[in-house]
Structure formats: C-alpha cells, structure tokens
Amino acid sequence: MTDALKRHWPEYLMEAACLGLFMISAFTFGTILEHPVSLLHQAIPSSLLRRFLMGVAMGSTAILIIYSPWGKQSGAHINPSTTLTFFRLGKVAKWDAVFYIVAQFGGAVTGALLASAVLAPSVSHPSVNYVITMPGSDGIAAGFIAQVAISFILMSVILHVSNNTRLHKLTGLCAGALVAAYITLEAPISGMSMNPARTFASAVPAQYWTSLWLYFTAPLIGMLAAAEAY
C-alpha cells in the first residue's frame, strides 16, 4: 500500500482532478442548456437538440481529458467501473485500483460541490437539479438493462480499439463519441451515467439517493461482461 502511494500518488491526484473537471463541465453545461432563464435554453425548445448539445459538450470534455497530459499519465479511467474492469484484466494492481477509486469519488464530489457553490442557485433549480442521473419513465428495470448495455458496448469498443495497433490512438475519440451519442439518445431511459462516482457526486448536493444502487451495479456488470467477452 505505502509503496503504491509513494510511486503513483501523482496519478491518483490526476484522476481526482480529471473527474472533478468533468463534473464542473457537466454542471456548467447542464445549467446553460436546461435552466429556463438561459438564453440558449429559450432559443432551443427541442429537448432532443439540447441533449445533443449536452452530449457534444460532455463527449468533448471526455476527449480533452483523455488526451490531456494528465489523462495520458493516469490512463484517464475517470470511472470506478473502468478501473475495476482493468483490475480484472490484470492491467491495474490492487492498491492502485483502490486509490484510483478513492480519488475518483473524492475528485467527483469536490468538483460537484465547487460547481454547486459557483453556480448557485441556478444549478439547484428543478430543471437542472445538479444534473442528477435517474431512471426515466420506463422504470428502474429498463434503466438497469440500458446501463448494462451501454456500459458493455463502451468497454467493448475501448478494449478492441485500444488493443489494435492501427487504431489505438483513436480510443479517446471513440469513447467521447459514444458518450455524446448516449447522452443524446439513451439519457431519457437511464440518465446515462455508466459511472458510480459521477452519479454519487451529483447525489451529494442534491441529496437524491433514489436508485443509487443501479449506477453502482449495472455499469460494473456491463463492463466486466465486456471484459469476459473480450
């Protein structure tokens, strides 16, 4: 444990910072696109188009993080489910996985609380509601299945592309494109998280704990299944 901390503490902090920045981006663009007094919200009455723009914003954020110097050094997991899947594949040591996950949750919550303070009271408006993730009108079962499916596809793409000598440099672009597509098309079903830390971080300021278990289990099941299939 202490050896892992001594050798890799910078990477742990980078994971925390990257996920914190991801949450700040989510809160910022969520407020700009969904708060009723926002000029952009008023100019775009279509919820589908607003989700598309949110998808582009968050997909681009993910891409920038993945290809940033910090992202390259830490591996830009920015997701406990991803870290646990890489641990299952033998790509991450046990204590590195533990500290990565702690850092991811800590960074995500810090980013969410910082964004909440800066964007208050707009981010607490019901139309934004701290960009929480929750199952849609089709219910928890549909949300669970959808989370498993999109997580399975994402991890499958990451594993196949990253391990292809000709395509590995495109891994971040593929991941960002899927994030954008999922937010646009899948978000009404499950809230499009695939990330326990991201969901938990929004839940903290919102004090919204309903169905939290779904986002702690379904993404991990989907990603581990993709690892086994790979």
Tab-separated table of C-alpha atoms in Angstrom:
chain	number	residue	atom	x	y	z
A	1	MET	CA	0.000	0.000	0.000
A	2	THR	CA	2.628	2.544	1.025
A	3	ASP	CA	4.763	1.587	-1.957
A	4	ALA	CA	1.848	2.252	-4.304
A	5	LEU	CA	1.265	5.650	-2.701
A	6	LYS	CA	4.919	6.620	-2.980
A	7	ARG	CA	5.167	5.645	-6.648
A	8	HIS	CA	1.790	6.644	-8.009
A	9	TRP	CA	0.319	9.417	-5.856
A	10	PRO	CA	0.569	11.897	-8.757
A	11	GLU	CA	-1.624	9.627	-10.903
A	12	TYR	CA	-4.200	9.362	-8.119
A	13	LEU	CA	-4.388	13.142	-7.872
A	14	MET	CA	-4.663	13.403	-11.646
A	15	GLU	CA	-7.630	11.007	-11.652
A	16	ALA	CA	-9.281	13.107	-8.956
A	17	ALA	CA	-8.669	16.346	-10.832
A	18	CYS	CA	-9.861	14.955	-14.159
A	19	LEU	CA	-13.138	13.675	-12.746
A	20	GLY	CA	-13.581	16.904	-10.810
A	21	LEU	CA	-13.242	18.857	-14.057
A	22	PHE	CA	-15.707	16.502	-15.732
A	23	MET	CA	-18.280	17.265	-13.028
A	24	ILE	CA	-17.688	21.016	-13.293
A	25	SER	CA	-18.270	20.746	-17.039
A	26	ALA	CA	-21.467	18.731	-16.511
A	27	PHE	CA	-22.869	21.224	-14.011
A	28	THR	CA	-21.934	24.198	-16.185
A	29	PHE	CA	-23.366	22.934	-19.460
A	30	GLY	CA	-26.375	21.423	-17.709
A	31	THR	CA	-27.216	24.830	-16.270
A	32	ILE	CA	-26.638	26.655	-19.563
A	33	LEU	CA	-28.807	24.250	-21.528
A	34	GLU	CA	-31.599	23.454	-19.079
A	35	HIS	CA	-32.206	26.440	-16.792
A	36	PRO	CA	-35.388	28.190	-18.026
A	37	VAL	CA	-33.880	31.704	-17.900
A	38	SER	CA	-30.884	30.672	-20.007
A	39	LEU	CA	-30.954	32.345	-23.407
A	40	LEU	CA	-29.700	29.143	-25.022
A	41	HIS	CA	-32.467	27.134	-23.389
A	42	GLN	CA	-35.057	29.608	-24.602
A	43	ALA	CA	-33.599	29.550	-28.125
A	44	ILE	CA	-33.716	25.737	-28.351
A	45	PRO	CA	-37.177	24.384	-27.473
A	46	SER	CA	-36.295	20.854	-28.590
A	47	SER	CA	-35.174	18.663	-25.676
A	48	LEU	CA	-33.566	16.256	-28.157
A	49	LEU	CA	-31.438	19.026	-29.634
A	50	ARG	CA	-30.462	20.240	-26.155
A	51	ARG	CA	-29.433	16.689	-25.234
A	52	PHE	CA	-27.396	16.534	-28.431
A	53	LEU	CA	-25.576	19.725	-27.475
A	54	MET	CA	-25.051	18.397	-23.954
A	55	GLY	CA	-23.704	15.199	-25.475
A	56	VAL	CA	-21.278	17.113	-27.671
A	57	ALA	CA	-20.142	19.178	-24.671
A	58	MET	CA	-19.572	16.178	-22.395
A	59	GLY	CA	-18.135	13.988	-25.146
A	60	SER	CA	-15.682	16.768	-25.967
A	61	THR	CA	-14.859	17.148	-22.272
A	62	ALA	CA	-14.101	13.436	-22.052
A	63	ILE	CA	-11.906	13.588	-25.167
A	64	LEU	CA	-9.955	16.579	-23.856
A	65	ILE	CA	-9.383	14.813	-20.536
A	66	ILE	CA	-8.301	11.549	-22.168
A	67	TYR	CA	-5.772	13.246	-24.467
A	68	SER	CA	-4.550	15.761	-21.873
A	69	PRO	CA	-1.100	15.257	-20.303
A	70	TRP	CA	-2.736	14.262	-17.018
A	71	GLY	CA	-5.115	11.885	-18.763
A	72	LYS	CA	-2.291	10.228	-20.657
A	73	GLN	CA	-0.257	9.773	-17.477
A	74	SER	CA	-3.045	8.384	-15.300
A	75	GLY	CA	-4.770	6.459	-18.072
A	76	ALA	CA	-7.893	8.624	-17.730
A	77	HIS	CA	-10.066	5.941	-16.213
A	78	ILE	CA	-12.228	8.639	-14.531
A	79	ASN	CA	-14.681	5.860	-13.640
A	80	PRO	CA	-14.518	3.273	-10.827
A	81	SER	CA	-16.203	0.689	-13.069
A	82	THR	CA	-13.462	1.148	-15.652
A	83	THR	CA	-10.762	0.829	-13.010
A	84	LEU	CA	-12.281	-2.368	-11.601
A	85	THR	CA	-12.563	-3.824	-15.108
A	86	PHE	CA	-8.895	-3.081	-15.801
A	87	PHE	CA	-8.073	-4.655	-12.436
A	88	ARG	CA	-9.986	-7.756	-13.512
A	89	LEU	CA	-7.933	-7.830	-16.717
A	90	GLY	CA	-4.683	-7.550	-14.782
A	91	LYS	CA	-3.858	-4.103	-16.113
A	92	VAL	CA	-4.048	-2.364	-12.708
A	93	ALA	CA	-2.521	-3.505	-9.418
A	94	LYS	CA	-4.760	-3.986	-6.376
A	95	TRP	CA	-3.688	-0.951	-4.348
A	96	ASP	CA	-3.561	1.252	-7.432
A	97	ALA	CA	-7.178	0.270	-8.117
A	98	VAL	CA	-8.160	1.080	-4.522
A	99	PHE	CA	-6.516	4.507	-4.555
A	100	TYR	CA	-7.813	5.292	-8.041
A	101	ILE	CA	-11.384	4.634	-6.900
A	102	VAL	CA	-10.978	6.703	-3.736
A	103	ALA	CA	-9.510	9.532	-5.802
A	104	GLN	CA	-12.294	9.307	-8.390
A	105	PHE	CA	-15.035	9.616	-5.788
A	106	GLY	CA	-13.174	12.372	-3.950
A	107	GLY	CA	-12.485	14.345	-7.114
A	108	ALA	CA	-16.020	13.972	-8.426
A	109	VAL	CA	-17.614	15.137	-5.171
A	110	THR	CA	-15.180	18.047	-4.856
A	111	GLY	CA	-15.918	19.158	-8.414
A	112	ALA	CA	-19.661	18.872	-7.868
A	113	LEU	CA	-19.573	20.861	-4.627
A	114	LEU	CA	-17.351	23.536	-6.149
A	115	ALA	CA	-19.624	23.888	-9.178
A	116	SER	CA	-22.675	23.960	-6.901
A	117	ALA	CA	-21.197	26.843	-4.921
A	118	VAL	CA	-20.250	28.845	-8.011
A	119	LEU	CA	-23.482	28.205	-9.938
A	120	ALA	CA	-25.883	28.553	-7.009
A	121	PRO	CA	-28.824	28.980	-7.036
A	122	SER	CA	-29.252	28.176	-10.739
A	123	VAL	CA	-27.882	24.628	-10.546
A	124	SER	CA	-30.392	23.712	-7.824
A	125	HIS	CA	-33.371	24.676	-9.999
A	126	PRO	CA	-35.606	21.640	-10.642
A	127	SER	CA	-34.882	21.805	-14.371
A	128	VAL	CA	-31.162	21.348	-13.665
A	129	ASN	CA	-31.209	19.659	-10.235
A	130	TYR	CA	-27.446	19.192	-10.023
A	131	VAL	CA	-27.559	17.111	-13.251
A	132	ILE	CA	-28.522	14.034	-11.241
A	133	THR	CA	-28.853	10.708	-13.038
A	134	MET	CA	-32.100	8.810	-12.571
A	135	PRO	CA	-34.160	6.211	-14.454
A	136	GLY	CA	-36.659	7.578	-16.933
A	137	SER	CA	-40.383	6.999	-17.269
A	138	ASP	CA	-39.843	3.411	-18.432
A	139	GLY	CA	-38.790	2.490	-14.916
A	140	ILE	CA	-35.876	1.046	-12.979
A	141	ALA	CA	-35.756	-2.272	-14.840
A	142	ALA	CA	-35.408	-0.540	-18.203
A	143	GLY	CA	-32.795	1.800	-16.746
A	144	PHE	CA	-30.805	-1.116	-15.354
A	145	ILE	CA	-30.827	-3.004	-18.647
A	146	ALA	CA	-29.892	0.137	-20.552
A	147	GLN	CA	-26.970	0.861	-18.194
A	148	VAL	CA	-25.653	-2.672	-18.601
A	149	ALA	CA	-25.985	-2.468	-22.391
A	150	ILE	CA	-24.297	0.901	-22.931
A	151	SER	CA	-21.517	0.047	-20.469
A	152	PHE	CA	-20.927	-3.251	-22.259
A	153	ILE	CA	-20.689	-1.500	-25.631
A	154	LEU	CA	-18.401	1.250	-24.317
A	155	MET	CA	-15.933	-1.144	-22.702
A	156	SER	CA	-16.023	-3.477	-25.721
A	157	VAL	CA	-15.110	-0.594	-28.005
A	158	ILE	CA	-12.355	0.595	-25.660
A	159	LEU	CA	-10.786	-2.862	-25.420
A	160	HIS	CA	-10.923	-3.639	-29.130
A	161	VAL	CA	-9.752	-0.222	-30.327
A	162	SER	CA	-7.049	0.292	-27.685
A	163	ASN	CA	-5.532	-3.103	-28.435
A	164	ASN	CA	-5.475	-2.563	-32.194
A	165	THR	CA	-2.068	-1.325	-33.313
A	166	ARG	CA	-3.567	0.743	-36.139
A	167	LEU	CA	-6.481	2.230	-34.195
A	168	HIS	CA	-5.309	2.579	-30.592
A	169	LYS	CA	-4.755	6.333	-30.877
A	170	LEU	CA	-8.471	6.718	-31.646
A	171	THR	CA	-9.621	5.173	-28.359
A	172	GLY	CA	-10.383	8.518	-26.722
A	173	LEU	CA	-12.293	9.768	-29.760
A	174	CYS	CA	-14.405	6.610	-29.840
A	175	ALA	CA	-15.168	6.874	-26.123
A	176	GLY	CA	-16.108	10.550	-26.429
A	177	ALA	CA	-18.324	9.861	-29.442
A	178	LEU	CA	-20.178	7.148	-27.530
A	179	VAL	CA	-20.669	9.458	-24.551
A	180	ALA	CA	-22.156	12.074	-26.873
A	181	ALA	CA	-24.438	9.535	-28.559
A	182	TYR	CA	-25.580	8.047	-25.268
A	183	ILE	CA	-26.471	11.421	-23.748
A	184	THR	CA	-28.432	12.307	-26.876
A	185	LEU	CA	-30.329	9.055	-27.305
A	186	GLU	CA	-30.142	6.979	-24.121
A	187	ALA	CA	-30.341	9.564	-21.329
A	188	PRO	CA	-34.184	9.501	-21.183
A	189	ILE	CA	-34.038	5.788	-20.299
A	190	SER	CA	-31.420	5.615	-17.550
A	191	GLY	CA	-29.927	9.083	-17.147
A	192	MET	CA	-26.744	7.974	-18.965
A	193	SER	CA	-24.139	7.688	-16.257
A	194	MET	CA	-22.126	4.441	-16.537
A	195	ASN	CA	-20.123	5.919	-13.671
A	196	PRO	CA	-20.791	5.387	-9.936
A	197	ALA	CA	-18.593	8.332	-8.931
A	198	ARG	CA	-20.302	10.713	-11.350
A	199	THR	CA	-23.773	9.717	-10.108
A	200	PHE	CA	-22.749	9.861	-6.449
A	201	ALA	CA	-21.186	13.302	-6.903
A	202	SER	CA	-24.449	14.776	-8.195
A	203	ALA	CA	-26.418	12.997	-5.481
A	204	VAL	CA	-24.412	14.657	-2.684
A	205	PRO	CA	-25.506	18.298	-3.220
A	206	ALA	CA	-28.931	17.208	-4.474
A	207	GLN	CA	-29.431	14.810	-1.539
A	208	TYR	CA	-31.005	12.414	-4.025
A	209	TRP	CA	-30.291	8.781	-3.241
A	210	THR	CA	-33.095	7.016	-5.119
A	211	SER	CA	-31.889	4.147	-7.329
A	212	LEU	CA	-28.254	4.908	-6.496
A	213	TRP	CA	-27.609	1.159	-6.340
A	214	LEU	CA	-28.424	0.899	-10.047
A	215	TYR	CA	-25.443	3.071	-11.013
A	216	PHE	CA	-23.129	1.178	-8.684
A	217	THR	CA	-24.009	-2.219	-10.137
A	218	ALA	CA	-25.212	-2.033	-13.750
A	219	PRO	CA	-22.158	-0.248	-15.244
A	220	LEU	CA	-19.803	-2.650	-13.486
A	221	ILE	CA	-21.779	-5.667	-14.674
A	222	GLY	CA	-21.747	-4.386	-18.250
A	223	MET	CA	-18.050	-3.572	-18.280
A	224	LEU	CA	-16.984	-6.814	-16.607
A	225	ALA	CA	-19.135	-8.735	-19.077
A	226	ALA	CA	-17.369	-6.919	-21.919
A	227	ALA	CA	-14.013	-7.880	-20.420
A	228	GLU	CA	-15.049	-11.529	-20.236
A	229	ALA	CA	-16.339	-11.454	-23.808
A	230	TYR	CA	-13.117	-9.828	-24.981
